[in-house]
Every structure is written in structure tokens, then in C-alpha cells.
Short mmCIF file of C-alpha atoms (C1' of nucleotides) in Angstrom, two decimals:
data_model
loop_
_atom_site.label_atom_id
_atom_site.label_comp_id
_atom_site.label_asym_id
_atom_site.label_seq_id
_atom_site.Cartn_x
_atom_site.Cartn_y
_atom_site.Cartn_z
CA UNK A 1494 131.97 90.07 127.26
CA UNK A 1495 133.79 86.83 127.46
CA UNK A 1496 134.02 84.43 124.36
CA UNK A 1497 135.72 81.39 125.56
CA UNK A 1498 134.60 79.04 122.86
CA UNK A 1499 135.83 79.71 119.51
CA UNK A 1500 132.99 77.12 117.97
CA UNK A 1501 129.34 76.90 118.84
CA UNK A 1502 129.13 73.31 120.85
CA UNK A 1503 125.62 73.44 119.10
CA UNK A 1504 126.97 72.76 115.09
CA UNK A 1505 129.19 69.79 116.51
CA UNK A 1506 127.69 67.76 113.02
CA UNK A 1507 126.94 70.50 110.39
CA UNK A 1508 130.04 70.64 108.26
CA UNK A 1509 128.13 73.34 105.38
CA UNK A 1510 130.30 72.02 102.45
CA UNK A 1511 130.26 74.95 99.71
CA UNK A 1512 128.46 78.28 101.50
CA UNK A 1513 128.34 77.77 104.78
CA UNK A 1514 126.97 81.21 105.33
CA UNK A 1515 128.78 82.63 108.00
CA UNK A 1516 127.61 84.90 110.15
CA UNK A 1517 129.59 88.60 110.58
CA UNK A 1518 130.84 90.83 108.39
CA UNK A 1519 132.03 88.59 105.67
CA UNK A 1520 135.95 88.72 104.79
CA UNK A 1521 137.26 90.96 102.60
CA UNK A 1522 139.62 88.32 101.04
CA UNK A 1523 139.80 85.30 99.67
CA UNK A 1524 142.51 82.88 102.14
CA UNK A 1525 143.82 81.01 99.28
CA UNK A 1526 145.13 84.29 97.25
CA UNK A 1527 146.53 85.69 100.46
CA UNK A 1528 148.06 82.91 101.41
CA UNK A 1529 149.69 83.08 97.35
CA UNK A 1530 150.97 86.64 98.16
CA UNK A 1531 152.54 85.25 101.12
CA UNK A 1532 154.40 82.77 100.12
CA UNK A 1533 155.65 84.74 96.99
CA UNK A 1534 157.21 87.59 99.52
CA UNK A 1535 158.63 84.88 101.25
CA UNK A 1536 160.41 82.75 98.54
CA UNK A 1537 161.55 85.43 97.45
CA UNK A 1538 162.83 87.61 100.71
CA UNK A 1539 162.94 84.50 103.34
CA UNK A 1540 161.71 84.72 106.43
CA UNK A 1541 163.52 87.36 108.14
CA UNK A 1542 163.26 89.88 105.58
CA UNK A 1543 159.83 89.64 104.87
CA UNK A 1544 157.75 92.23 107.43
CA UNK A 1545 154.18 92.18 108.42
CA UNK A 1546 154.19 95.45 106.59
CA UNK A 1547 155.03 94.09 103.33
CA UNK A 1548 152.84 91.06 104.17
CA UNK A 1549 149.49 93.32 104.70
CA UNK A 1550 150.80 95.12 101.42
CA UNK A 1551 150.99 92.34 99.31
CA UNK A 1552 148.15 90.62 100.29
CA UNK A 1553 145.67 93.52 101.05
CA UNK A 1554 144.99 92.59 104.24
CA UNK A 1555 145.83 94.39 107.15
CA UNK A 1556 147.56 93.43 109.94
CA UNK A 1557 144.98 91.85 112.49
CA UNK A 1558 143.11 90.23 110.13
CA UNK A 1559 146.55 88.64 108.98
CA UNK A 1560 146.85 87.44 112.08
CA UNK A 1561 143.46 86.19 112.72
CA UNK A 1562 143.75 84.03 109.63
CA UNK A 1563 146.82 82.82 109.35
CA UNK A 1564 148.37 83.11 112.96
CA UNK A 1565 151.53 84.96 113.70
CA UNK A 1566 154.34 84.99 111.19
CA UNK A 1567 156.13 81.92 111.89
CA UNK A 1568 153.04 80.16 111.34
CA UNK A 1569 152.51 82.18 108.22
CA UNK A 1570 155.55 80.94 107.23
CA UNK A 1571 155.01 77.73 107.61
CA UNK A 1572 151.61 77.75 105.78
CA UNK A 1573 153.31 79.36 103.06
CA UNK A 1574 156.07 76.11 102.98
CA UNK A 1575 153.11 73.56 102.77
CA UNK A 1576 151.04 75.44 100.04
CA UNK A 1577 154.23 75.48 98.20
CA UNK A 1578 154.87 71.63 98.48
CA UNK A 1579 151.03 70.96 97.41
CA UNK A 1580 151.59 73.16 94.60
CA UNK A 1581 155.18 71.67 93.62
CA UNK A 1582 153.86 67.89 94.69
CA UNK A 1583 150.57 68.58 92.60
CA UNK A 1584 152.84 69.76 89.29
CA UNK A 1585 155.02 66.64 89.90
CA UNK A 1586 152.65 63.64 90.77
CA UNK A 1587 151.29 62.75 87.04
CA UNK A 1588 154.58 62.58 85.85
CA UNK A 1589 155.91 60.16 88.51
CA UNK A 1590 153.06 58.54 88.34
CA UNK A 1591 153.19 58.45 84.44
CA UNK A 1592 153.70 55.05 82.60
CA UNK A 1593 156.82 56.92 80.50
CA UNK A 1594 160.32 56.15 79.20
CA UNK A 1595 162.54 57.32 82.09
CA UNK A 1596 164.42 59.91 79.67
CA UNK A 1597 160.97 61.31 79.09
CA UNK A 1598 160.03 61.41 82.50
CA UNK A 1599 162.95 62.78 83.81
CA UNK A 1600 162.85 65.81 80.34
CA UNK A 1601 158.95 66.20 81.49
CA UNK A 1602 160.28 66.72 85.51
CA UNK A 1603 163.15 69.30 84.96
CA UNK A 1604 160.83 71.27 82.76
CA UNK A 1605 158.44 71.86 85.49
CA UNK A 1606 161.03 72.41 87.75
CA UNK A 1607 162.48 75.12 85.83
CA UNK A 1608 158.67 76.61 85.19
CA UNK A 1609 158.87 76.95 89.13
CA UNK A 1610 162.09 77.82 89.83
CA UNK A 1611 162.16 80.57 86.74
CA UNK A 1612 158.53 82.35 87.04
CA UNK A 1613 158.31 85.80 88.72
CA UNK A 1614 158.08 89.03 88.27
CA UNK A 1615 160.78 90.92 89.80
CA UNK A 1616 163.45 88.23 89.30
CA UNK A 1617 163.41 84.41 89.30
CA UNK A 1618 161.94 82.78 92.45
CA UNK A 1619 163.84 79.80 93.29
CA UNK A 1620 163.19 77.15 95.30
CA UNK A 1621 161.47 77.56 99.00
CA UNK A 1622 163.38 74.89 100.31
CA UNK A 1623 166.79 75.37 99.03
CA UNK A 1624 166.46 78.94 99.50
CA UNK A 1625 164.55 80.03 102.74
CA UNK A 1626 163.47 76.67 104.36
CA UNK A 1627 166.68 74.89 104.71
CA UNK A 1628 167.57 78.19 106.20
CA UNK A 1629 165.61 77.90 108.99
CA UNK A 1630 165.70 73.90 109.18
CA UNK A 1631 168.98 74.39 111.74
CA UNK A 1632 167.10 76.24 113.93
CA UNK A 1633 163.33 75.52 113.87
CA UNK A 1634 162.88 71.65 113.99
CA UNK A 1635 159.40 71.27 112.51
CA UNK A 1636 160.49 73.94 109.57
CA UNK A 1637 163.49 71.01 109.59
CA UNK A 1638 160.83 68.08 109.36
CA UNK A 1639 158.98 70.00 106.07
CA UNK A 1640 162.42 70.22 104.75
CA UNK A 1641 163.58 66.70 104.97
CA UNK A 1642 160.11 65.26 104.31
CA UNK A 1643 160.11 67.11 100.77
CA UNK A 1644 163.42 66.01 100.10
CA UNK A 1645 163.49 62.33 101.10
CA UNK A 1646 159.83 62.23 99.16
CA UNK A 1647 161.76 63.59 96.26
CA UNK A 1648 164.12 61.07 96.65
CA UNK A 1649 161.84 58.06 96.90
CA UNK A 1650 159.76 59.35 93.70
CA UNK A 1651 163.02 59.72 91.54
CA UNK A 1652 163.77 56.21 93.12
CA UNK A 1653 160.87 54.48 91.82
CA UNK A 1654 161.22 56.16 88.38
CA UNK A 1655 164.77 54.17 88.27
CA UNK A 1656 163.92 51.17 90.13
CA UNK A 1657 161.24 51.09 87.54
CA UNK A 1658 163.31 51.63 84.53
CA UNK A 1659 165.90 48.98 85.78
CA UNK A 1660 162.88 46.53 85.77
CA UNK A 1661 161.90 47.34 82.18
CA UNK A 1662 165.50 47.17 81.02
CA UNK A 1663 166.24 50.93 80.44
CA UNK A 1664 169.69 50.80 82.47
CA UNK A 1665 172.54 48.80 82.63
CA UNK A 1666 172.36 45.65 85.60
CA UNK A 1667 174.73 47.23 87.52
CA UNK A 1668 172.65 50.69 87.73
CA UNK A 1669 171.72 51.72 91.42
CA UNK A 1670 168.56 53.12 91.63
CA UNK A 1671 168.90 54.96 95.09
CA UNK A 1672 172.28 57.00 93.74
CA UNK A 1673 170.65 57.82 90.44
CA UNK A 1674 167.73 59.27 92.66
CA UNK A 1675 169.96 60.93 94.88
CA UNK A 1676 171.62 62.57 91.61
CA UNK A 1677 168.55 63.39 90.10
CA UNK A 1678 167.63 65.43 93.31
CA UNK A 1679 170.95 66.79 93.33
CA UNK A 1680 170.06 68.02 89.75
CA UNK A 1681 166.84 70.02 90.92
CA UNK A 1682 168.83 71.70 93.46
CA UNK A 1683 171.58 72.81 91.71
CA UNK A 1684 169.19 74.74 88.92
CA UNK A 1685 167.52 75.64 92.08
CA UNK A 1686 170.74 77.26 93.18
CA UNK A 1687 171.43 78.86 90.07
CA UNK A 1688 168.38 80.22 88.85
CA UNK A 1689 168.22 82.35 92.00
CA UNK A 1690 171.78 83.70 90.27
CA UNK A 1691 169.90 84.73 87.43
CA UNK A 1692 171.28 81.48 85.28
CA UNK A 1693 169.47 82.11 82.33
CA UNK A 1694 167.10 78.69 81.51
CA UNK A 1695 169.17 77.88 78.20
CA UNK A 1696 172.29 76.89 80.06
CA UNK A 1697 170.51 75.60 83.30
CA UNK A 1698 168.24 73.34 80.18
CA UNK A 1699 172.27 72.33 78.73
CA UNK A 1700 172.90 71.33 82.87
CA UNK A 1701 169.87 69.37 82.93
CA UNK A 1702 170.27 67.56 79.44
CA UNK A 1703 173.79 66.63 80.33
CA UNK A 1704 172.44 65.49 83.40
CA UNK A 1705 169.85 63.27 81.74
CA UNK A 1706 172.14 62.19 79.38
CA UNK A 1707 174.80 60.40 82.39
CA UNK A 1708 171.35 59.42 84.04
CA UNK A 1709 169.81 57.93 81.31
CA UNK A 1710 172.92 56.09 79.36
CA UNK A 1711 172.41 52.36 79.16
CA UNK A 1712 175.89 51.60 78.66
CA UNK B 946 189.56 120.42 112.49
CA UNK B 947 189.38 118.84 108.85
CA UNK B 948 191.21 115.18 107.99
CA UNK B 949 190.35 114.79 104.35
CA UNK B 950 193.70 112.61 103.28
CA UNK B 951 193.34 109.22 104.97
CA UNK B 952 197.00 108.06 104.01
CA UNK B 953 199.85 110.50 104.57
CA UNK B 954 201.05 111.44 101.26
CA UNK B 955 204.30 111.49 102.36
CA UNK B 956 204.30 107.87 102.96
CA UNK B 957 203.90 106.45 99.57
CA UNK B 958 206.52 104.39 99.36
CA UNK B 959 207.05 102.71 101.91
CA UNK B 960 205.03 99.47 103.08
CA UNK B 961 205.83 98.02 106.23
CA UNK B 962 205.12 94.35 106.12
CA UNK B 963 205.35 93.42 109.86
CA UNK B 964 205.10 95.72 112.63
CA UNK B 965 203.56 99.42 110.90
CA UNK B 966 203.67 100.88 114.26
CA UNK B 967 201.13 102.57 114.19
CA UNK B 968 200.30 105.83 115.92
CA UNK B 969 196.86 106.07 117.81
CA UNK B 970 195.77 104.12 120.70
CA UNK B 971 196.16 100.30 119.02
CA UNK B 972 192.92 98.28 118.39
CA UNK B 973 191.93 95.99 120.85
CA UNK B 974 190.51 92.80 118.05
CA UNK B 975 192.48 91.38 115.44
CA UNK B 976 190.46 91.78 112.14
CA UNK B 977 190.62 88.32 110.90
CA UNK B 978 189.36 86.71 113.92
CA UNK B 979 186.46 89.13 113.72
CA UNK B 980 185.41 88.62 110.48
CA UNK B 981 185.97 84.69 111.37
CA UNK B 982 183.10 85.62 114.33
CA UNK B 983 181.29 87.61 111.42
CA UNK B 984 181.10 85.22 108.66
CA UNK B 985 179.87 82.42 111.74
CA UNK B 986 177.01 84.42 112.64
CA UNK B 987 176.28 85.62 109.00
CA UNK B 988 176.42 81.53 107.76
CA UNK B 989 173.85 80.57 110.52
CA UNK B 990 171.15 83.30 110.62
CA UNK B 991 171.86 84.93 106.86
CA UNK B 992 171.60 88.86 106.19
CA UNK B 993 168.80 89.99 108.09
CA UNK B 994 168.69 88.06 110.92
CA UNK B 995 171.88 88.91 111.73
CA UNK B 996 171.72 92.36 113.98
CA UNK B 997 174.44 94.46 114.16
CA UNK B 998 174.21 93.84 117.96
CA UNK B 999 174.54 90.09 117.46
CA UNK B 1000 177.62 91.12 115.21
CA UNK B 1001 179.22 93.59 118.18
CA UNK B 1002 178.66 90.58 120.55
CA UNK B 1003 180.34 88.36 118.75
CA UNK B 1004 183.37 89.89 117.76
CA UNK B 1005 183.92 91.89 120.99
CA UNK B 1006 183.91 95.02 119.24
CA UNK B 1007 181.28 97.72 119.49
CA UNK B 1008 179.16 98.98 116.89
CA UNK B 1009 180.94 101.59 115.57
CA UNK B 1010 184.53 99.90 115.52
CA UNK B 1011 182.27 97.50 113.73
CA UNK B 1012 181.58 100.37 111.27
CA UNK B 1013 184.92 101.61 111.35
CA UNK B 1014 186.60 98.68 110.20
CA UNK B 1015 184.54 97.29 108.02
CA UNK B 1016 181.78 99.48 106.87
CA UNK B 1017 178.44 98.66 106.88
CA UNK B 1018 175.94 95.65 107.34
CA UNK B 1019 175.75 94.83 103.63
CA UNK B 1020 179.80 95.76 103.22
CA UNK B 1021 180.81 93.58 106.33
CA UNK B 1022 178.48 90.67 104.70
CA UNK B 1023 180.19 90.88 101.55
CA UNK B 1024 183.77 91.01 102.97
CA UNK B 1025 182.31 87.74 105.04
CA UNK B 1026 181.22 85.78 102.34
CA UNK B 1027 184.48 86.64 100.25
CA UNK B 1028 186.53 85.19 103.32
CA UNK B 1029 184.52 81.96 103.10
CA UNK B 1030 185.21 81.63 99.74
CA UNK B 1031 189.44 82.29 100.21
CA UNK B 1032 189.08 79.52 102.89
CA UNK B 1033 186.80 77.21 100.85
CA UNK B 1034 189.19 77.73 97.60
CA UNK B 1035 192.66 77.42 100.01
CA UNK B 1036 191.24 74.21 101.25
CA UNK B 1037 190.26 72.68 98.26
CA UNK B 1038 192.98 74.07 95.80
CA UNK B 1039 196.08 71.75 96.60
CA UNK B 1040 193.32 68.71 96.15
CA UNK B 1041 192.34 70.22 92.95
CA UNK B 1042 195.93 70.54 91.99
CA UNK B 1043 197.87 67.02 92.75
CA UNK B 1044 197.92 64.65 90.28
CA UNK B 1045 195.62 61.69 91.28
CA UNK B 1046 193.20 59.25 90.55
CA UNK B 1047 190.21 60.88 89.56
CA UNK B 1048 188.00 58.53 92.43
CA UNK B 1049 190.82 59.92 94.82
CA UNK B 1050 189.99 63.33 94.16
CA UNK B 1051 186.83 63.47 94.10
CA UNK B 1052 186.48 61.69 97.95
CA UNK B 1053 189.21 64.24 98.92
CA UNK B 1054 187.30 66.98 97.85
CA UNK B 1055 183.90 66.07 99.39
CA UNK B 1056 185.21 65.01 102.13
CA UNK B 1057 186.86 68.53 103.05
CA UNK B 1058 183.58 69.91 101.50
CA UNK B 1059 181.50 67.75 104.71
CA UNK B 1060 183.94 68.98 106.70
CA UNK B 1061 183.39 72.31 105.76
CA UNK B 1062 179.45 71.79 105.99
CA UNK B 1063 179.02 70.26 109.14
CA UNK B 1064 181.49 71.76 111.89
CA UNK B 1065 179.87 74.07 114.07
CA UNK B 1066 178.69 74.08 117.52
CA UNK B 1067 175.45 74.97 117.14
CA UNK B 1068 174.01 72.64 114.45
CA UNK B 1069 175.92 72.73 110.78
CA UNK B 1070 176.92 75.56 109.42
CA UNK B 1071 176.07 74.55 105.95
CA UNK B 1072 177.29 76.33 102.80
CA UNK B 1073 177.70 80.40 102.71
CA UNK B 1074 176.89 80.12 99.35
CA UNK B 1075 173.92 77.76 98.80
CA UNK B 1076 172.43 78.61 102.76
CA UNK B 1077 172.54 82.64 101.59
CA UNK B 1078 174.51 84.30 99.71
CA UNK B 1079 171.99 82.73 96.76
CA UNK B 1080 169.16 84.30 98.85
CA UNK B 1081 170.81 87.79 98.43
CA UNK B 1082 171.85 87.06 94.97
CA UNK B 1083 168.15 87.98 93.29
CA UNK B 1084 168.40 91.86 94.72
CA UNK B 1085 171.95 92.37 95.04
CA UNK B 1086 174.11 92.37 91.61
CA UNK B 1087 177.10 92.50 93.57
CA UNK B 1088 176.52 89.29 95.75
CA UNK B 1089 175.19 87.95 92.33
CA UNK B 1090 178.71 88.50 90.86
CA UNK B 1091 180.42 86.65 93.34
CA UNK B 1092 178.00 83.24 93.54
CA UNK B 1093 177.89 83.20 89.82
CA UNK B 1094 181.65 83.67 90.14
CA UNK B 1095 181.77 80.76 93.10
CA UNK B 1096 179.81 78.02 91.28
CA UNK B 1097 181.47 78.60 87.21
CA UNK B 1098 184.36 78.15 89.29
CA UNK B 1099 183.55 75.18 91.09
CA UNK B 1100 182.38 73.87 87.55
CA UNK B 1101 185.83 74.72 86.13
CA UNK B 1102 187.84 72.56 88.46
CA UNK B 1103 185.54 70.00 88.74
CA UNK B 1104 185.99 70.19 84.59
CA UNK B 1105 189.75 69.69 84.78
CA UNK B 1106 189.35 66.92 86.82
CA UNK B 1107 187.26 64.82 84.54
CA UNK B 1108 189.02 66.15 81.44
CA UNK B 1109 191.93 65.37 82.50
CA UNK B 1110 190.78 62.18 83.77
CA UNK B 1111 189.05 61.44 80.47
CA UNK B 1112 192.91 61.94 78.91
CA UNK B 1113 194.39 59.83 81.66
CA UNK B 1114 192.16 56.93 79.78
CA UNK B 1115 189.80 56.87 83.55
CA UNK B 1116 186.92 57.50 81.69
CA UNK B 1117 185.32 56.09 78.62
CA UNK B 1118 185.42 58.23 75.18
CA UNK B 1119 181.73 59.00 75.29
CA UNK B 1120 181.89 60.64 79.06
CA UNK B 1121 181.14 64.55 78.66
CA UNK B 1122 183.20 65.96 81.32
CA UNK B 1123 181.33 69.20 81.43
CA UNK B 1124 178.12 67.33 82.20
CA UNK B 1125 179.92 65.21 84.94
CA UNK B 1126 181.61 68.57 85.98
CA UNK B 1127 178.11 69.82 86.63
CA UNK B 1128 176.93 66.48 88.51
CA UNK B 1129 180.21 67.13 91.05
CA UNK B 1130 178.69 70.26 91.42
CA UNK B 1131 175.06 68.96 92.03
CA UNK B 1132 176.10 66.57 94.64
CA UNK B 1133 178.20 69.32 96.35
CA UNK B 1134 175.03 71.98 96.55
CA UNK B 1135 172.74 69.00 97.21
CA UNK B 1136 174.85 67.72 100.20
CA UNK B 1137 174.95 71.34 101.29
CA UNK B 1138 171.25 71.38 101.21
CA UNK B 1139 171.03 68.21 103.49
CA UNK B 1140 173.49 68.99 105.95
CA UNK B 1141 171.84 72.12 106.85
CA UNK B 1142 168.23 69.82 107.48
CA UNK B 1143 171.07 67.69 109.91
CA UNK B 1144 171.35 65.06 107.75
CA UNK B 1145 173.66 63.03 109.65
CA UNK B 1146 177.65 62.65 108.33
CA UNK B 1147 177.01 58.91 107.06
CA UNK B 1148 174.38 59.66 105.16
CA UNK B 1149 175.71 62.33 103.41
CA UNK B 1150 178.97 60.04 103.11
CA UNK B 1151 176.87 57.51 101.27
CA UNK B 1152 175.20 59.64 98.79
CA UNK B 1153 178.46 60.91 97.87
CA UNK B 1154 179.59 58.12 97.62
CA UNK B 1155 176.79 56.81 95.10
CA UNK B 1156 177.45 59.96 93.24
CA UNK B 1157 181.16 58.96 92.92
CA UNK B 1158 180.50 55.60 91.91
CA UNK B 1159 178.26 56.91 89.04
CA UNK B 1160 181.04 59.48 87.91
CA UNK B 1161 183.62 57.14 87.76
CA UNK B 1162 182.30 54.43 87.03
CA UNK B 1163 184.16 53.52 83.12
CA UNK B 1164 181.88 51.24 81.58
"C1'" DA C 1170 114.68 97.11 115.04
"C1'" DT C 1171 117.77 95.02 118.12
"C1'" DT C 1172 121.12 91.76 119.30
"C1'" DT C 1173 124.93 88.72 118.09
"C1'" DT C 1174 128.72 87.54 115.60
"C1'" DT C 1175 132.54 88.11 112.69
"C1'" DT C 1176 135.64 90.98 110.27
"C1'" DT C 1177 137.82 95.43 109.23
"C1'" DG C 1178 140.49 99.60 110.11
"C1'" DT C 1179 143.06 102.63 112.99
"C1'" DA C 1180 146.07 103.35 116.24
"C1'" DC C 1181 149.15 102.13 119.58
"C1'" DC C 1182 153.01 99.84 122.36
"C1'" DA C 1183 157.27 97.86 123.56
"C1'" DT C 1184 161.25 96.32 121.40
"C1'" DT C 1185 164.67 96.04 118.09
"C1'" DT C 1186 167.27 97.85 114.37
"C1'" DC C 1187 170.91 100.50 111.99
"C1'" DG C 1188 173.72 104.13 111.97
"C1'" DC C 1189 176.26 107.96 113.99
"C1'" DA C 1190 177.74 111.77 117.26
"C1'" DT C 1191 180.41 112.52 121.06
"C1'" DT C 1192 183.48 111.74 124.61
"C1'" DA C 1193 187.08 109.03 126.91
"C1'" DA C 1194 191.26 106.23 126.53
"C1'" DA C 1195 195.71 104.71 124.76
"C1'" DT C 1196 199.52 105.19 121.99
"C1'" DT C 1197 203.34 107.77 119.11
"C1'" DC C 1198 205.77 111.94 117.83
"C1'" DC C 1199 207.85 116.30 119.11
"C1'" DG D 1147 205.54 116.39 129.46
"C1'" DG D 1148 202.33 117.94 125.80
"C1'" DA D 1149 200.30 117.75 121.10
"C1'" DA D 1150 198.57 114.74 117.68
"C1'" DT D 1151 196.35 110.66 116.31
"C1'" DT D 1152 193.91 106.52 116.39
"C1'" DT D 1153 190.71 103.60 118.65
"C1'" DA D 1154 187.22 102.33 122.34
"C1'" DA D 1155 183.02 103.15 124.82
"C1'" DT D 1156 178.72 105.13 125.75
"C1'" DG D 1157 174.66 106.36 124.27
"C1'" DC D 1158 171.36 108.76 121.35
"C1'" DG D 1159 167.73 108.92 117.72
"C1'" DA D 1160 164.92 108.05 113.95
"C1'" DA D 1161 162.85 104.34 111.78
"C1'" DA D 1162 161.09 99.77 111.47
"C1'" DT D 1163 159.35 95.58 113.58
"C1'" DG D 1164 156.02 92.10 115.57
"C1'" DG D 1165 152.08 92.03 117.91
"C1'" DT D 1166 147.63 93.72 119.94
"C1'" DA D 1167 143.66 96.67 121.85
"C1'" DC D 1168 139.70 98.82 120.59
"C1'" DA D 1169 136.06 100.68 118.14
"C1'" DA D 1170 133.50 100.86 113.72
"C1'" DA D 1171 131.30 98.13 110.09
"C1'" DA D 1172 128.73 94.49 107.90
"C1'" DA D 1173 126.35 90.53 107.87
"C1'" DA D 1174 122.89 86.92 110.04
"C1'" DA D 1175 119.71 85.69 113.84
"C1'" DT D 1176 116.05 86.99 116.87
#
DNA sequence: ATTTTTTTGTACCATTTCGCATTAAATTCC
DNA sequence: GGAATTTAATGCGAAATGGTACAAAAAAAT
């Protein structure tokens, strides 16, 4: 038995948009969940120390069908990274976005950093980039493009936050946008960083405020 | 036959400083280059991918000289990452120390921290700490101890600068040199965090130096 | 009902991993 | 020179790892 093609040349136009009724056995799992399990083993163990074993635990499937799904782990990985950005970018984008004071946008951004960074069972999770992916970056150069893609996005979003104050008169003339931004990422990495040492929130919410406060001063 | 007493009891007072002569066949690798070799390969890969036989290749000592001398995996990682931080602290103590400018210290500092960051042959080496020990740090108390230890540390003498500064009349009253202390910190972890995604030197120059500007600036 | 297709579940394989047991070598003390 | 002692070198072994082959199962299509 040879299957060569992996899609039926015949439904080159039918893209079934909610059931597309498959045709085998139907899965046993839903992708998205899996894919959730995944990337909380890996956040949390990195790449290395995450096996296939714990893998098929935590997501209930086993091996093979891993595999068939998601590709081998690397790729796994990888998937993992980019569901995490969506997730992060997707928590982030109304407040950038947002028509706000910049001390308000900046409060509303830390506290959904610290949501992220802080949540978990079995200890605080930490950031995927700061912890595992820049890891990896030195060695693996597209797991190095993910990494500096999320971080020069974050930069540019903070920048337009304080480019954007400047305009409206919320800092000083002499204010430069692109080092504010580059402190303001600074900022999310070191709670990153310390939450992952078990920083409790209160004092990583005093680093933050303090933070906001040199950020934010108009003097 | 039975060896139970590991130092001769006989010899408790004396402490040869130089030459101990010892009595066996003499060891063929001088400990502090090896753990050098060690903490190298334990800074690039991190915990687990780091194999024992990666280790033994290294340092030109077999596995269970390895053992011998400095226990196991997890005891040979610690004793690595506590080297880093000796080296980080020697290098960064006598800036910490002299009585300058505050804008003097500061470049002094990040510029031995780049340094420190981005030698290496194969790619930057990045920060023990941030790249990870703060990995380990959820599941191991121990390694816990010691980053929590590192950073409220780094936040102290970053504190004395600025206070000290702030006495010195370089900074305005209103300047909260804890919350600047934890900014010097930021831009340390977040240049860390770049230089392991091969940000290149300038770069990393120029956000610090944007940072800088910021924390010094006396208006 | 039979065929086709897709997924599951079990088991396996080659390799790597950590740790240690054992023997050989090199040095000092008597 | 021989005993004692410390280290080096070889290699073993049990367990874990990433990946895959293969057959059974569950659905649709014929």
C-alpha cells in the first residue's frame, strides 16, 4: 500500500469551514488543549527537560499520535513558542491599542504581565522567552528569530505608547521615547526573572510601581 | 579493607598553604580550570542538556574523576554557577567600590557586564543566572537560594550607588534610589536577555546607554 | 457488508544518559 | 624495594530518551 499524497488532488477547492467531517477514526483530542499541555511542560521544564513521556502524559496523547499532529519535538516546541506569543500578544493588544493615560496603560500592562508570569499550579511559570526560548535562541536560529521578533515587537508597542504620550504632553520635551520603551521591556523581564524565583507579586507590584513612577514623571 | 575517616585525624592542625604534597598518584587536571570548562558548557546548553559525557570531554577528565571531585550532575552545576557568581562579583566589586560619578559607574559596570555576556566562541554566553540558573530555580530551593541571593544583591549595590549619588547632590530630591536600583537591574537582565538572541554589541551599547541617560538624568 | 481512510495503542529499537564497580597507574612513606 | 594511598582509565548496567513500525479500532464512502 503506498500513500504518496497526503491530500486528495480531488478537494483542491472545498475548504469545510466548521465540521468538515473527516473521514477515519476521529481523534481522540482536541489540538488546541494539547497543544496547552505542551507548552505548560515546556515553560515550565524548557526544552531539554521536557520528554515525550511527560508530553504524552500531560496531554493524553500517546506518542505517535503526538507526532502525527504536532511533528517531532523541536517542532512541538516551537508550536508551543507561537501559541504562547498569540496568547501573550492577544492579552496585550487592547491595551496598546487603548486610547489611555500612559501611567494607566503601562499599570493595565504589568498587571497582565504578572497574571502570566505568576499563574500555575506547581510554581510560577515565567516567561517562555526569557526562560526557555532565549535558551535555545544561541543555538537554533529560527527559535532565535521568534525570540527577537517578540522582543523588538515589544519594544515598538511600548514605543508608540511613549511616542504617543510625548505628543499629548504627558512627558517632559526632552523624554526619548525609544529608551523609555527599551526600559519598559527591561521592566517585564526582570519580573519575568524573578517570579521564576518565587518573588512573591507584592514586591515584584512595588518593582513595577517604582518603575512606572521614573517612567511616567513629567518632570 | 574499610576507609571511613577521609582526613587523618592526626593532621588537624596543620594546613599547608602551598605545596600539601600529597600522597597518591597526583591528579592529572587542575580543578579550577575544570570547573572553568564546566560552568562554559553548563552557561550554553543549561542543566539537562549538558551530559555528563559532554562534561568529561570538556574538562579532560573522565566520568568518575568527574564524580570524584565534584560530586554529582546537580552538585557540579551548583559549584558552577557559584564560580560564575565569585567571578561576576570580583569583576564588578572594585567598580562598585571607587568613588565616582554615578554616570561613570554605571558605564563601567555594564560595560564589564557586556563583556561578561558576550565573550564566547561559540555565540554569547549570556548570563548564568538569567539564561538558567532561573530555569532551575522553580524545582530546586537550593538554586532558588542563590538567584534570589544574586539579584537582592545586585539590587543592593546598584542601591548604594544611587543613594549615595542622591547624597553626592547627582540626583534630584524626588529620585527613589531603590526604584532606579531596580531599573539598573532591569537593563542588566534585559541586556542579558538580548545578547543571548545575538543582539549585536552596539545595540546593546545603545540601550544601555538610553537607560543611563534616563537614570541620571537630574532634572 | 466491504473497502478506504484516519487515528489509536502497543511494542519495539537504537542511542544516550547517569552513576558506579573494578582494575591499572603513579606517587609517597616505611 | 615494598606497602599504602590516591587518582586515572575502562567499561558495565539499568534506566530513560526520541523516534517509529505495525496492527487494531473507528469512522465515512461505496
Amino acid at each position: 500500500m503506498v500513500q504518496k499524497n497526503k491530500k486528495p488532488p480531488s478537494a483542491a477547492k472545498i475548504e469545510a469551514p466548521v465540521a468538515p467531517k473527516r473521514r477515519g477514526r476521529p481523534r481522540a483530542y482536541e489540538p488546541d488543549v494539547a497543544l496547552g499541555k505542551a507548552l505548560d511542560l515546556f515553560r515550565r521544564d524548557g526544552f531539554a527537560a521536557t520528554s515525550l513521556d511527560d508530553l504524552s502524559a500531560a496531554t493524553g496523547m500517546n506518542r505517535p499520535s503526538l507526532y502525527g499532529a504536532f511533528g517531532d519535538k523541536r517542532e512541538l516546541y516551537i508550536k508551543s513558542y507561537q501559541r504562547y506569543r498569540d496568547d501573550a500578544r492577544a492579552a496585550m493588544v487592547d491595551i496598546f491599542r487603548a486610547d489611555a493615560p500612559l501611567r494607566e496603560r503601562l499599570e493595565r500592562i504589568y498587571r497582565i504581565a504578572l497574571d502570566i508570569y505568576l499563574s500555575g499550579e506547581s510554581g510560577p511559570r515565567g516567561c517562555f522567552t526569557v526562560m526557555t526560548a532565549a535558551s535555545e535562541a544561541v543555538s537554533d536560529p529560527d527559535i532565535r528569530a521568534m525570540v527577537l521578533e517578540g522582543l523588538t515587537e515589544l519594544d515598538k508597542a511600548f514605543g508608540i505608547c511613549f511616542r504617543h504620550a510625548k505628543e499629548r504632553g504627558e512627558l517632559p520635551d526632552g523624554a526619548d521615547p525609544a529608551s523609555l520603551a527599551h526600559l519598559a521591556s527591561a521592566t517585564i523581564h526582570t519580573i519575568a526573572i524573578r517570579a521564576r524565583a518565587r518573588v512573591p507579586r507584592g514586591e515584584l507590584e512595588a518593582i513595577v510601581k517604582g518603575a512606572v513612577d521614573v517612567m511616567c514623571r513629567a518632570k
